[in-house]
Amino acid sequence: MLIAMLIAQQLNQDEQPVYGCYLLGKDWYFTVLYQKQYCFSNAYDATQTNELAQIVHILQNLKTILPR
């Protein structure tokens, strides 16, 4: 995924952050690549009701920060 994010960053060349998400089993991780900085969230366990609600919240709010 990081390679895809680097490619997207290079192709876009708009200085905007590149957002990503990956899953490892039941755990979700959210990532951001901005310039040369890459960071990722702690794991969100999709089998836990409160963490699943957080996953849904994050995905819904991504729509507000992503350019159209």
PQR file with spaces between the fields and no chain letter, atoms N, CA, C, O and H, PARSE charges and radii, in Angstrom:
ATOM       1  N    MET     1       0.808   -1.167    0.000 -0.4000 1.5000
ATOM       2  CA   MET     1       0.000    0.000    0.000 -0.0000 2.0000
ATOM       3  C    MET     1       0.869    1.255    0.000  0.5500 1.7000
ATOM       4  O    MET     1       0.551    2.229   -0.683 -0.5500 1.4000
ATOM       5  N    LEU     2       1.951    1.240    0.751 -0.4000 1.5000
ATOM       6  CA   LEU     2       2.825    2.416    0.770 -0.0000 2.0000
ATOM       7  C    LEU     2       3.360    2.714   -0.621  0.5500 1.7000
ATOM       8  O    LEU     2       3.464    3.878   -1.009 -0.5500 1.4000
ATOM       9  H    LEU     2       2.210    0.450    1.306  0.4000 1.0000
ATOM      10  N    ILE     3       3.697    1.688   -1.365 -0.4000 1.5000
ATOM      11  CA   ILE     3       4.186    1.905   -2.732 -0.0000 2.0000
ATOM      12  C    ILE     3       3.109    2.564   -3.576  0.5500 1.7000
ATOM      13  O    ILE     3       3.397    3.490   -4.333 -0.5500 1.4000
ATOM      14  H    ILE     3       3.612    0.742   -1.049  0.4000 1.0000
ATOM      15  N    ALA     4       1.867    2.098   -3.455 -0.4000 1.5000
ATOM      16  CA   ALA     4       0.758    2.709   -4.198 -0.0000 2.0000
ATOM      17  C    ALA     4       0.565    4.162   -3.775  0.5500 1.7000
ATOM      18  O    ALA     4       0.280    5.019   -4.612 -0.5500 1.4000
ATOM      19  H    ALA     4       1.632    1.345   -2.839  0.4000 1.0000
ATOM      20  N    MET     5       0.716    4.441   -2.497 -0.4000 1.5000
ATOM      21  CA   MET     5       0.574    5.811   -2.019 -0.0000 2.0000
ATOM      22  C    MET     5       1.688    6.706   -2.574  0.5500 1.7000
ATOM      23  O    MET     5       1.440    7.853   -2.947 -0.5500 1.4000
ATOM      24  H    MET     5       0.948    3.745   -1.817  0.4000 1.0000
ATOM      25  N    LEU     6       2.897    6.184   -2.627 -0.4000 1.5000
ATOM      26  CA   LEU     6       4.012    6.953   -3.196 -0.0000 2.0000
ATOM      27  C    LEU     6       3.787    7.230   -4.678  0.5500 1.7000
ATOM      28  O    LEU     6       4.074    8.326   -5.158 -0.5500 1.4000
ATOM      29  H    LEU     6       3.099    5.252   -2.325  0.4000 1.0000
ATOM      30  N    ILE     7       3.276    6.243   -5.398 -0.4000 1.5000
ATOM      31  CA   ILE     7       2.976    6.434   -6.820 -0.0000 2.0000
ATOM      32  C    ILE     7       1.881    7.485   -6.988  0.5500 1.7000
ATOM      33  O    ILE     7       1.994    8.367   -7.840 -0.5500 1.4000
ATOM      34  H    ILE     7       3.043    5.353   -5.007  0.4000 1.0000
ATOM      35  N    ALA     8       0.823    7.396   -6.182 -0.4000 1.5000
ATOM      36  CA   ALA     8      -0.259    8.387   -6.255 -0.0000 2.0000
ATOM      37  C    ALA     8       0.262    9.787   -5.965  0.5500 1.7000
ATOM      38  O    ALA     8      -0.115   10.749   -6.634 -0.5500 1.4000
ATOM      39  H    ALA     8       0.732    6.680   -5.490  0.4000 1.0000
ATOM      40  N    GLN     9       1.124    9.894   -4.973 -0.4000 1.5000
ATOM      41  CA   GLN     9       1.708   11.191   -4.627 -0.0000 2.0000
ATOM      42  C    GLN     9       2.499   11.750   -5.803  0.5500 1.7000
ATOM      43  O    GLN     9       2.397   12.937   -6.115 -0.5500 1.4000
ATOM      44  H    GLN     9       1.430    9.112   -4.430  0.4000 1.0000
ATOM      45  N    GLN    10       3.280   10.907   -6.449 -0.4000 1.5000
ATOM      46  CA   GLN    10       4.103   11.338   -7.579 -0.0000 2.0000
ATOM      47  C    GLN    10       3.240   11.733   -8.777  0.5500 1.7000
ATOM      48  O    GLN    10       3.510   12.738   -9.433 -0.5500 1.4000
ATOM      49  H    GLN    10       3.363    9.944   -6.195  0.4000 1.0000
ATOM      50  N    LEU    11       2.209   10.950   -9.060 -0.4000 1.5000
ATOM      51  CA   LEU    11       1.343   11.243  -10.204 -0.0000 2.0000
ATOM      52  C    LEU    11       0.502   12.496   -9.976  0.5500 1.7000
ATOM      53  O    LEU    11       0.300   13.285  -10.899 -0.5500 1.4000
ATOM      54  H    LEU    11       1.989   10.133   -8.526  0.4000 1.0000
ATOM      55  N    ASN    12       0.015   12.680   -8.762 -0.4000 1.5000
ATOM      56  CA   ASN    12      -0.838   13.835   -8.474 -0.0000 2.0000
ATOM      57  C    ASN    12      -0.057   15.135   -8.427  0.5500 1.7000
ATOM      58  O    ASN    12      -0.511   16.148   -8.959 -0.5500 1.4000
ATOM      59  H    ASN    12       0.180   12.040   -8.012  0.4000 1.0000
ATOM      60  N    GLN    13       1.097   15.123   -7.805 -0.4000 1.5000
ATOM      61  CA   GLN    13       1.958   16.303   -7.658 -0.0000 2.0000
ATOM      62  C    GLN    13       1.168   17.546   -7.266  0.5500 1.7000
ATOM      63  O    GLN    13       1.351   18.612   -7.853 -0.5500 1.4000
ATOM      64  H    GLN    13       1.466   14.301   -7.372  0.4000 1.0000
ATOM      65  N    ASP    14       0.294   17.410   -6.277 -0.4000 1.5000
ATOM      66  CA   ASP    14      -0.509   18.546   -5.853 -0.0000 2.0000
ATOM      67  C    ASP    14      -0.252   18.940   -4.396  0.5500 1.7000
ATOM      68  O    ASP    14      -0.965   19.779   -3.846 -0.5500 1.4000
ATOM      69  H    ASP    14       0.145   16.543   -5.800  0.4000 1.0000
ATOM      70  N    GLU    15       0.751   18.344   -3.778 -0.4000 1.5000
ATOM      71  CA   GLU    15       1.140   18.664   -2.399 -0.0000 2.0000
ATOM      72  C    GLU    15       0.047   18.366   -1.374  0.5500 1.7000
ATOM      73  O    GLU    15       0.109   18.867   -0.251 -0.5500 1.4000
ATOM      74  H    GLU    15       1.331   17.662   -4.224  0.4000 1.0000
ATOM      75  N    GLN    16      -0.941   17.571   -1.733 -0.4000 1.5000
ATOM      76  CA   GLN    16      -1.997   17.185   -0.806 -0.0000 2.0000
ATOM      77  C    GLN    16      -1.625   15.851   -0.147  0.5500 1.7000
ATOM      78  O    GLN    16      -0.917   15.046   -0.752 -0.5500 1.4000
ATOM      79  H    GLN    16      -0.992   17.164   -2.645  0.4000 1.0000
ATOM      80  N    PRO    17      -2.089   15.609    1.074 -0.5600 1.5000
ATOM      81  CA   PRO    17      -1.838   14.319    1.712  0.2800 2.0000
ATOM      82  C    PRO    17      -2.518   13.188    0.937  0.5500 1.7000
ATOM      83  O    PRO    17      -3.544   13.388    0.286 -0.5500 1.4000
ATOM      84  N    VAL    18      -1.928   12.007    1.023 -0.4000 1.5000
ATOM      85  CA   VAL    18      -2.513   10.805    0.427 -0.0000 2.0000
ATOM      86  C    VAL    18      -2.956    9.927    1.599  0.5500 1.7000
ATOM      87  O    VAL    18      -2.165    9.614    2.489 -0.5500 1.4000
ATOM      88  H    VAL    18      -1.095   11.844    1.552  0.4000 1.0000
ATOM      89  N    TYR    19      -4.219    9.541    1.584 -0.4000 1.5000
ATOM      90  CA   TYR    19      -4.786    8.751    2.672 -0.0000 2.0000
ATOM      91  C    TYR    19      -4.912    7.299    2.255  0.5500 1.7000
ATOM      92  O    TYR    19      -5.158    6.998    1.087 -0.5500 1.4000
ATOM      93  H    TYR    19      -4.861    9.795    0.861  0.4000 1.0000
ATOM      94  N    GLY    20      -4.743    6.404    3.209 -0.4000 1.5000
ATOM      95  CA   GLY    20      -4.874    4.987    2.925 -0.0000 2.0000
ATOM      96  C    GLY    20      -5.426    4.238    4.127  0.5500 1.7000
ATOM      97  O    GLY    20      -5.560    4.775    5.226 -0.5500 1.4000
ATOM      98  H    GLY    20      -4.543    6.649    4.158  0.4000 1.0000
ATOM      99  N    CYS    21      -5.738    2.982    3.871 -0.4000 1.5000
ATOM     100  CA   CYS    21      -6.265    2.117    4.910 -0.0000 2.0000
ATOM     101  C    CYS    21      -5.889    0.692    4.545  0.5500 1.7000
ATOM     102  O    CYS    21      -5.940    0.312    3.375 -0.5500 1.4000
ATOM     103  H    CYS    21      -5.629    2.545    2.978  0.4000 1.0000
ATOM     104  N    TYR    22      -5.516   -0.090    5.535 -0.4000 1.5000
ATOM     105  CA   TYR    22      -5.262   -1.503    5.272 -0.0000 2.0000
ATOM     106  C    TYR    22      -5.767   -2.335    6.435  0.5500 1.7000
ATOM     107  O    TYR    22      -5.930   -1.853    7.556 -0.5500 1.4000
ATOM     108  H    TYR    22      -5.475    0.219    6.485  0.4000 1.0000
ATOM     109  N    LEU    23      -6.007   -3.599    6.129 -0.4000 1.5000
ATOM     110  CA   LEU    23      -6.555   -4.532    7.110 -0.0000 2.0000
ATOM     111  C    LEU    23      -5.576   -5.668    7.333  0.5500 1.7000
ATOM     112  O    LEU    23      -4.949   -6.162    6.397 -0.5500 1.4000
ATOM     113  H    LEU    23      -5.874   -3.990    5.218  0.4000 1.0000
ATOM     114  N    LEU    24      -5.458   -6.067    8.569 -0.4000 1.5000
ATOM     115  CA   LEU    24      -4.732   -7.279    8.934 -0.0000 2.0000
ATOM     116  C    LEU    24      -5.676   -8.088    9.804  0.5500 1.7000
ATOM     117  O    LEU    24      -5.790   -7.850   11.006 -0.5500 1.4000
ATOM     118  H    LEU    24      -5.967   -5.665    9.330  0.4000 1.0000
ATOM     119  N    GLY    25      -6.350   -9.042    9.186 -0.4000 1.5000
ATOM     120  CA   GLY    25      -7.348   -9.806    9.923 -0.0000 2.0000
ATOM     121  C    GLY    25      -8.493   -8.907   10.319  0.5500 1.7000
ATOM     122  O    GLY    25      -9.139   -8.301    9.464 -0.5500 1.4000
ATOM     123  H    GLY    25      -6.258   -9.234    8.209  0.4000 1.0000
ATOM     124  N    LYS    26      -8.750   -8.816   11.607 -0.4000 1.5000
ATOM     125  CA   LYS    26      -9.846   -7.997   12.118 -0.0000 2.0000
ATOM     126  C    LYS    26      -9.416   -6.564   12.404  0.5500 1.7000
ATOM     127  O    LYS    26     -10.253   -5.731   12.751 -0.5500 1.4000
ATOM     128  H    LYS    26      -8.226   -9.309   12.302  0.4000 1.0000
ATOM     129  N    ASP    27      -8.146   -6.266   12.267 -0.4000 1.5000
ATOM     130  CA   ASP    27      -7.613   -4.948   12.612 -0.0000 2.0000
ATOM     131  C    ASP    27      -7.510   -4.038   11.395  0.5500 1.7000
ATOM     132  O    ASP    27      -6.995   -4.427   10.347 -0.5500 1.4000
ATOM     133  H    ASP    27      -7.466   -6.943   11.986  0.4000 1.0000
ATOM     134  N    TRP    28      -8.013   -2.820   11.559 -0.4000 1.5000
ATOM     135  CA   TRP    28      -7.950   -1.781   10.543 -0.0000 2.0000
ATOM     136  C    TRP    28      -6.876   -0.775   10.951  0.5500 1.7000
ATOM     137  O    TRP    28      -6.737   -0.450   12.130 -0.5500 1.4000
ATOM     138  H    TRP    28      -8.432   -2.504   12.411  0.4000 1.0000
ATOM     139  N    TYR    29      -6.125   -0.287    9.976 -0.4000 1.5000
ATOM     140  CA   TYR    29      -5.124    0.752   10.187 -0.0000 2.0000
ATOM     141  C    TYR    29      -5.339    1.846    9.146  0.5500 1.7000
ATOM     142  O    TYR    29      -5.549    1.558    7.968 -0.5500 1.4000
ATOM     143  H    TYR    29      -6.239   -0.551    9.018  0.4000 1.0000
ATOM     144  N    PHE    30      -5.288    3.079    9.580 -0.4000 1.5000
ATOM     145  CA   PHE    30      -5.445    4.217    8.679 -0.0000 2.0000
ATOM     146  C    PHE    30      -4.099    4.915    8.554  0.5500 1.7000
ATOM     147  O    PHE    30      -3.355    5.042    9.526 -0.5500 1.4000
ATOM     148  H    PHE    30      -5.118    3.313   10.537  0.4000 1.0000
ATOM     149  N    THR    31      -3.798    5.364    7.339 -0.4000 1.5000
ATOM     150  CA   THR    31      -2.483    5.931    7.079 -0.0000 2.0000
ATOM     151  C    THR    31      -2.599    7.270    6.362  0.5500 1.7000
ATOM     152  O    THR    31      -3.604    7.569    5.716 -0.5500 1.4000
ATOM     153  H    THR    31      -4.402    5.261    6.549  0.4000 1.0000
ATOM     154  N    VAL    32      -1.542    8.065    6.494 -0.4000 1.5000
ATOM     155  CA   VAL    32      -1.434    9.333    5.779 -0.0000 2.0000
ATOM     156  C    VAL    32       0.006    9.475    5.310  0.5500 1.7000
ATOM     157  O    VAL    32       0.950    9.245    6.066 -0.5500 1.4000
ATOM     158  H    VAL    32      -0.726    7.822    7.018  0.4000 1.0000
ATOM     159  N    LEU    33       0.152    9.853    4.061 -0.4000 1.5000
ATOM     160  CA   LEU    33       1.459   10.190    3.501 -0.0000 2.0000
ATOM     161  C    LEU    33       1.402   11.653    3.104  0.5500 1.7000
ATOM     162  O    LEU    33       0.613   12.043    2.243 -0.5500 1.4000
ATOM     163  H    LEU    33      -0.615   10.040    3.447  0.4000 1.0000
ATOM     164  N    TYR    34       2.234   12.454    3.730 -0.4000 1.5000
ATOM     165  CA   TYR    34       2.290   13.877    3.410 -0.0000 2.0000
ATOM     166  C    TYR    34       3.750   14.241    3.204  0.5500 1.7000
ATOM     167  O    TYR    34       4.568   14.141    4.120 -0.5500 1.4000
ATOM     168  H    TYR    34       2.874   12.138    4.430  0.4000 1.0000
ATOM     169  N    GLN    35       4.063   14.665    1.985 -0.4000 1.5000
ATOM     170  CA   GLN    35       5.432   14.940    1.573 -0.0000 2.0000
ATOM     171  C    GLN    35       6.278   13.694    1.853  0.5500 1.7000
ATOM     172  O    GLN    35       6.057   12.655    1.230 -0.5500 1.4000
ATOM     173  H    GLN    35       3.399   14.746    1.242  0.4000 1.0000
ATOM     174  N    LYS    36       7.235   13.775    2.775 -0.4000 1.5000
ATOM     175  CA   LYS    36       8.067   12.605    3.073 -0.0000 2.0000
ATOM     176  C    LYS    36       7.738   11.987    4.426  0.5500 1.7000
ATOM     177  O    LYS    36       8.498   11.172    4.948 -0.5500 1.4000
ATOM     178  H    LYS    36       7.414   14.618    3.281  0.4000 1.0000
ATOM     179  N    GLN    37       6.612   12.376    4.983 -0.4000 1.5000
ATOM     180  CA   GLN    37       6.204   11.841    6.281 -0.0000 2.0000
ATOM     181  C    GLN    37       5.082   10.824    6.083  0.5500 1.7000
ATOM     182  O    GLN    37       4.110   11.084    5.374 -0.5500 1.4000
ATOM     183  H    GLN    37       5.994   13.039    4.559  0.4000 1.0000
ATOM     184  N    TYR    38       5.230    9.675    6.713 -0.4000 1.5000
ATOM     185  CA   TYR    38       4.239    8.608    6.640 -0.0000 2.0000
ATOM     186  C    TYR    38       3.857    8.240    8.061  0.5500 1.7000
ATOM     187  O    TYR    38       4.727    7.991    8.895 -0.5500 1.4000
ATOM     188  H    TYR    38       6.019    9.464    7.290  0.4000 1.0000
ATOM     189  N    CYS    39       2.583    8.204    8.340 -0.4000 1.5000
ATOM     190  CA   CYS    39       2.157    7.792    9.675 -0.0000 2.0000
ATOM     191  C    CYS    39       0.942    6.884    9.563  0.5500 1.7000
ATOM     192  O    CYS    39       0.203    6.919    8.579 -0.5500 1.4000
ATOM     193  H    CYS    39       1.875    8.406    7.663  0.4000 1.0000
ATOM     194  N    PHE    40       0.756    6.076   10.589 -0.4000 1.5000
ATOM     195  CA   PHE    40      -0.378    5.158   10.599 -0.0000 2.0000
ATOM     196  C    PHE    40      -0.975    5.122   11.999  0.5500 1.7000
ATOM     197  O    PHE    40      -0.306    5.391   12.997 -0.5500 1.4000
ATOM     198  H    PHE    40       1.356    6.047   11.388  0.4000 1.0000
ATOM     199  N    SER    41      -2.248    4.782   12.034 -0.4000 1.5000
ATOM     200  CA   SER    41      -2.986    4.770   13.297 -0.0000 2.0000
ATOM     201  C    SER    41      -2.689    3.506   14.090  0.5500 1.7000
ATOM     202  O    SER    41      -2.085    2.558   13.587 -0.5500 1.4000
ATOM     203  H    SER    41      -2.792    4.563   11.224  0.4000 1.0000
ATOM     204  N    ASN    42      -3.123    3.519   15.323 -0.4000 1.5000
ATOM     205  CA   ASN    42      -3.178    2.283   16.094 -0.0000 2.0000
ATOM     206  C    ASN    42      -4.230    1.390   15.452  0.5500 1.7000
ATOM     207  O    ASN    42      -5.014    1.852   14.623 -0.5500 1.4000
ATOM     208  H    ASN    42      -3.614    4.289   15.731  0.4000 1.0000
ATOM     209  N    ALA    43      -4.254    0.132   15.822 -0.4000 1.5000
ATOM     210  CA   ALA    43      -5.216   -0.813   15.261 -0.0000 2.0000
ATOM     211  C    ALA    43      -6.616   -0.528   15.795  0.5500 1.7000
ATOM     212  O    ALA    43      -6.799   -0.203   16.969 -0.5500 1.4000
ATOM     213  H    ALA    43      -3.617   -0.244   16.496  0.4000 1.0000
ATOM     214  N    TYR    44      -7.593   -0.658   14.910 -0.4000 1.5000
ATOM     215  CA   TYR    44      -9.010   -0.621   15.280 -0.0000 2.0000
ATOM     216  C    TYR    44      -9.548   -2.022   15.060  0.5500 1.7000
ATOM     217  O    TYR    44      -9.532   -2.528   13.938 -0.5500 1.4000
ATOM     218  H    TYR    44      -7.444   -0.922   13.957  0.4000 1.0000
ATOM     219  N    ASP    45     -10.019   -2.646   16.117 -0.4000 1.5000
ATOM     220  CA   ASP    45     -10.509   -4.022   16.079 -0.0000 2.0000
ATOM     221  C    ASP    45     -11.977   -4.032   15.641  0.5500 1.7000
ATOM     222  O    ASP    45     -12.851   -3.582   16.382 -0.5500 1.4000
ATOM     223  H    ASP    45     -10.031   -2.235   17.028  0.4000 1.0000
ATOM     224  N    ALA    46     -12.244   -4.548   14.433 -0.4000 1.5000
ATOM     225  CA   ALA    46     -13.592   -4.527   13.867 -0.0000 2.0000
ATOM     226  C    ALA    46     -14.561   -5.471   14.586  0.5500 1.7000
ATOM     227  O    ALA    46     -15.762   -5.433   14.316 -0.5500 1.4000
ATOM     228  H    ALA    46     -11.534   -4.914   13.831  0.4000 1.0000
ATOM     229  N    THR    47     -14.069   -6.307   15.484 -0.4000 1.5000
ATOM     230  CA   THR    47     -14.965   -7.198   16.226 -0.0000 2.0000
ATOM     231  C    THR    47     -15.472   -6.554   17.509  0.5500 1.7000
ATOM     232  O    THR    47     -16.334   -7.111   18.190 -0.5500 1.4000
ATOM     233  H    THR    47     -13.093   -6.338   15.702  0.4000 1.0000
ATOM     234  N    GLN    48     -14.940   -5.386   17.839 -0.4000 1.5000
ATOM     235  CA   GLN    48     -15.369   -4.657   19.036 -0.0000 2.0000
ATOM     236  C    GLN    48     -16.344   -3.552   18.612  0.5500 1.7000
ATOM     237  O    GLN    48     -16.017   -2.715   17.770 -0.5500 1.4000
ATOM     238  H    GLN    48     -14.240   -4.934   17.286  0.4000 1.0000
ATOM     239  N    THR    49     -17.523   -3.560   19.196 -0.4000 1.5000
ATOM     240  CA   THR    49     -18.586   -2.648   18.775 -0.0000 2.0000
ATOM     241  C    THR    49     -18.153   -1.184   18.776  0.5500 1.7000
ATOM     242  O    THR    49     -18.408   -0.464   17.810 -0.5500 1.4000
ATOM     243  H    THR    49     -17.788   -4.240   19.880  0.4000 1.0000
ATOM     244  N    ASN    50     -17.506   -0.742   19.839 -0.4000 1.5000
ATOM     245  CA   ASN    50     -17.109    0.671   19.904 -0.0000 2.0000
ATOM     246  C    ASN    50     -16.031    1.002   18.868  0.5500 1.7000
ATOM     247  O    ASN    50     -16.032    2.098   18.307 -0.5500 1.4000
ATOM     248  H    ASN    50     -17.299   -1.327   20.623  0.4000 1.0000
ATOM     249  N    GLU    51     -15.125    0.080   18.612 -0.4000 1.5000
ATOM     250  CA   GLU    51     -14.081    0.335   17.615 -0.0000 2.0000
ATOM     251  C    GLU    51     -14.647    0.254   16.197  0.5500 1.7000
ATOM     252  O    GLU    51     -14.202    0.984   15.311 -0.5500 1.4000
ATOM     253  H    GLU    51     -15.124   -0.811   19.067  0.4000 1.0000
ATOM     254  N    LEU    52     -15.612   -0.616   15.981 -0.4000 1.5000
ATOM     255  CA   LEU    52     -16.280   -0.686   14.685 -0.0000 2.0000
ATOM     256  C    LEU    52     -17.005    0.628   14.407  0.5500 1.7000
ATOM     257  O    LEU    52     -16.996    1.115   13.276 -0.5500 1.4000
ATOM     258  H    LEU    52     -15.973   -1.208   16.701  0.4000 1.0000
ATOM     259  N    ALA    53     -17.624    1.195   15.416 -0.4000 1.5000
ATOM     260  CA   ALA    53     -18.280    2.501   15.261 -0.0000 2.0000
ATOM     261  C    ALA    53     -17.255    3.574   14.910  0.5500 1.7000
ATOM     262  O    ALA    53     -17.550    4.468   14.117 -0.5500 1.4000
ATOM     263  H    ALA    53     -17.632    0.800   16.334  0.4000 1.0000
ATOM     264  N    GLN    54     -16.057    3.499   15.487 -0.4000 1.5000
ATOM     265  CA   GLN    54     -14.998    4.456   15.156 -0.0000 2.0000
ATOM     266  C    GLN    54     -14.534    4.285   13.713  0.5500 1.7000
ATOM     267  O    GLN    54     -14.271    5.272   13.026 -0.5500 1.4000
ATOM     268  H    GLN    54     -15.818    2.773   16.131  0.4000 1.0000
ATOM     269  N    ILE    55     -14.432    3.044   13.250 -0.4000 1.5000
ATOM     270  CA   ILE    55     -14.046    2.785   11.862 -0.0000 2.0000
ATOM     271  C    ILE    55     -15.053    3.433   10.916  0.5500 1.7000
ATOM     272  O    ILE    55     -14.675    4.127    9.972 -0.5500 1.4000
ATOM     273  H    ILE    55     -14.646    2.242   13.808  0.4000 1.0000
ATOM     274  N    VAL    56     -16.335    3.199   11.180 -0.4000 1.5000
ATOM     275  CA   VAL    56     -17.387    3.785   10.344 -0.0000 2.0000
ATOM     276  C    VAL    56     -17.309    5.307   10.384  0.5500 1.7000
ATOM     277  O    VAL    56     -17.442    5.959    9.349 -0.5500 1.4000
ATOM     278  H    VAL    56     -16.641    2.636   11.947  0.4000 1.0000
ATOM     279  N    HIS    57     -17.098    5.869   11.549 -0.4000 1.5000
ATOM     280  CA   HIS    57     -16.985    7.318   11.702 -0.0000 2.0000
ATOM     281  C    HIS    57     -15.809    7.863   10.883  0.5500 1.7000
ATOM     282  O    HIS    57     -15.952    8.870   10.189 -0.5500 1.4000
ATOM     283  H    HIS    57     -16.990    5.339   12.390  0.4000 1.0000
ATOM     284  N    ILE    58     -14.677    7.218   10.960 -0.4000 1.5000
ATOM     285  CA   ILE    58     -13.495    7.657   10.200 -0.0000 2.0000
ATOM     286  C    ILE    58     -13.787    7.611    8.706  0.5500 1.7000
ATOM     287  O    ILE    58     -13.483    8.562    7.985 -0.5500 1.4000
ATOM     288  H    ILE    58     -14.561    6.400   11.524  0.4000 1.0000
ATOM     289  N    LEU    59     -14.374    6.516    8.236 -0.4000 1.5000
ATOM     290  CA   LEU    59     -14.665    6.385    6.807 -0.0000 2.0000
ATOM     291  C    LEU    59     -15.668    7.444    6.348  0.5500 1.7000
ATOM     292  O    LEU    59     -15.518    8.003    5.262 -0.5500 1.4000
ATOM     293  H    LEU    59     -14.620    5.744    8.821  0.4000 1.0000
ATOM     294  N    GLN    60     -16.673    7.720    7.152 -0.4000 1.5000
ATOM     295  CA   GLN    60     -17.657    8.740    6.785 -0.0000 2.0000
ATOM     296  C    GLN    60     -17.022   10.131    6.750  0.5500 1.7000
ATOM     297  O    GLN    60     -17.348   10.937    5.879 -0.5500 1.4000
ATOM     298  H    GLN    60     -16.795    7.266    8.034  0.4000 1.0000
ATOM     299  N    ASN    61     -16.128   10.413    7.682 -0.4000 1.5000
ATOM     300  CA   ASN    61     -15.502   11.731    7.724 -0.0000 2.0000
ATOM     301  C    ASN    61     -14.424   11.915    6.677  0.5500 1.7000
ATOM     302  O    ASN    61     -14.068   13.050    6.363 -0.5500 1.4000
ATOM     303  H    ASN    61     -15.864    9.758    8.389  0.4000 1.0000
ATOM     304  N    LEU    62     -13.898   10.842    6.131 -0.4000 1.5000
ATOM     305  CA   LEU    62     -12.928   10.980    5.048 -0.0000 2.0000
ATOM     306  C    LEU    62     -13.545   11.705    3.861  0.5500 1.7000
ATOM     307  O    LEU    62     -12.853   12.426    3.143 -0.5500 1.4000
ATOM     308  H    LEU    62     -14.187    9.920    6.386  0.4000 1.0000
ATOM     309  N    LYS    63     -14.835   11.518    3.654 -0.4000 1.5000
ATOM     310  CA   LYS    63     -15.519   12.182    2.541 -0.0000 2.0000
ATOM     311  C    LYS    63     -15.431   13.703    2.672  0.5500 1.7000
ATOM     312  O    LYS    63     -15.428   14.408    1.663 -0.5500 1.4000
ATOM     313  H    LYS    63     -15.398   10.933    4.237  0.4000 1.0000
ATOM     314  N    THR    64     -15.360   14.209    3.886 -0.4000 1.5000
ATOM     315  CA   THR    64     -15.324   15.660    4.071 -0.0000 2.0000
ATOM     316  C    THR    64     -13.935   16.256    3.823  0.5500 1.7000
ATOM     317  O    THR    64     -13.819   17.446    3.533 -0.5500 1.4000
ATOM     318  H    THR    64     -15.363   13.637    4.706  0.4000 1.0000
ATOM     319  N    ILE    65     -12.886   15.443    3.933 -0.4000 1.5000
ATOM     320  CA   ILE    65     -11.538   15.982    3.738 -0.0000 2.0000
ATOM     321  C    ILE    65     -10.936   15.647    2.386  0.5500 1.7000
ATOM     322  O    ILE    65      -9.942   16.252    1.984 -0.5500 1.4000
ATOM     323  H    ILE    65     -12.980   14.476    4.168  0.4000 1.0000
ATOM     324  N    LEU    66     -11.526   14.691    1.680 -0.4000 1.5000
ATOM     325  CA   LEU    66     -10.999   14.338    0.361 -0.0000 2.0000
ATOM     326  C    LEU    66     -11.537   15.303   -0.680  0.5500 1.7000
ATOM     327  O    LEU    66     -12.731   15.602   -0.692 -0.5500 1.4000
ATOM     328  H    LEU    66     -12.334   14.200    2.008  0.4000 1.0000
ATOM     329  N    PRO    67     -10.661   15.796   -1.561 -0.5600 1.5000
ATOM     330  CA   PRO    67     -11.143   16.692   -2.618  0.2800 2.0000
ATOM     331  C    PRO    67     -12.023   15.933   -3.607  0.5500 1.7000
ATOM     332  O    PRO    67     -11.852   14.732   -3.815 -0.5500 1.4000
ATOM     333  N    ARG    68     -12.938   16.634   -4.194 -0.4000 1.5000
ATOM     334  CA   ARG    68     -13.841   16.006   -5.174 -0.0000 2.0000
ATOM     335  C    ARG    68     -13.283   16.084   -6.551  0.5500 1.7000
ATOM     336  O    ARG    68     -13.908   15.607   -7.498 -0.5500 1.4000
ATOM     337  H    ARG    68     -13.076   17.610   -4.025  0.4000 1.0000
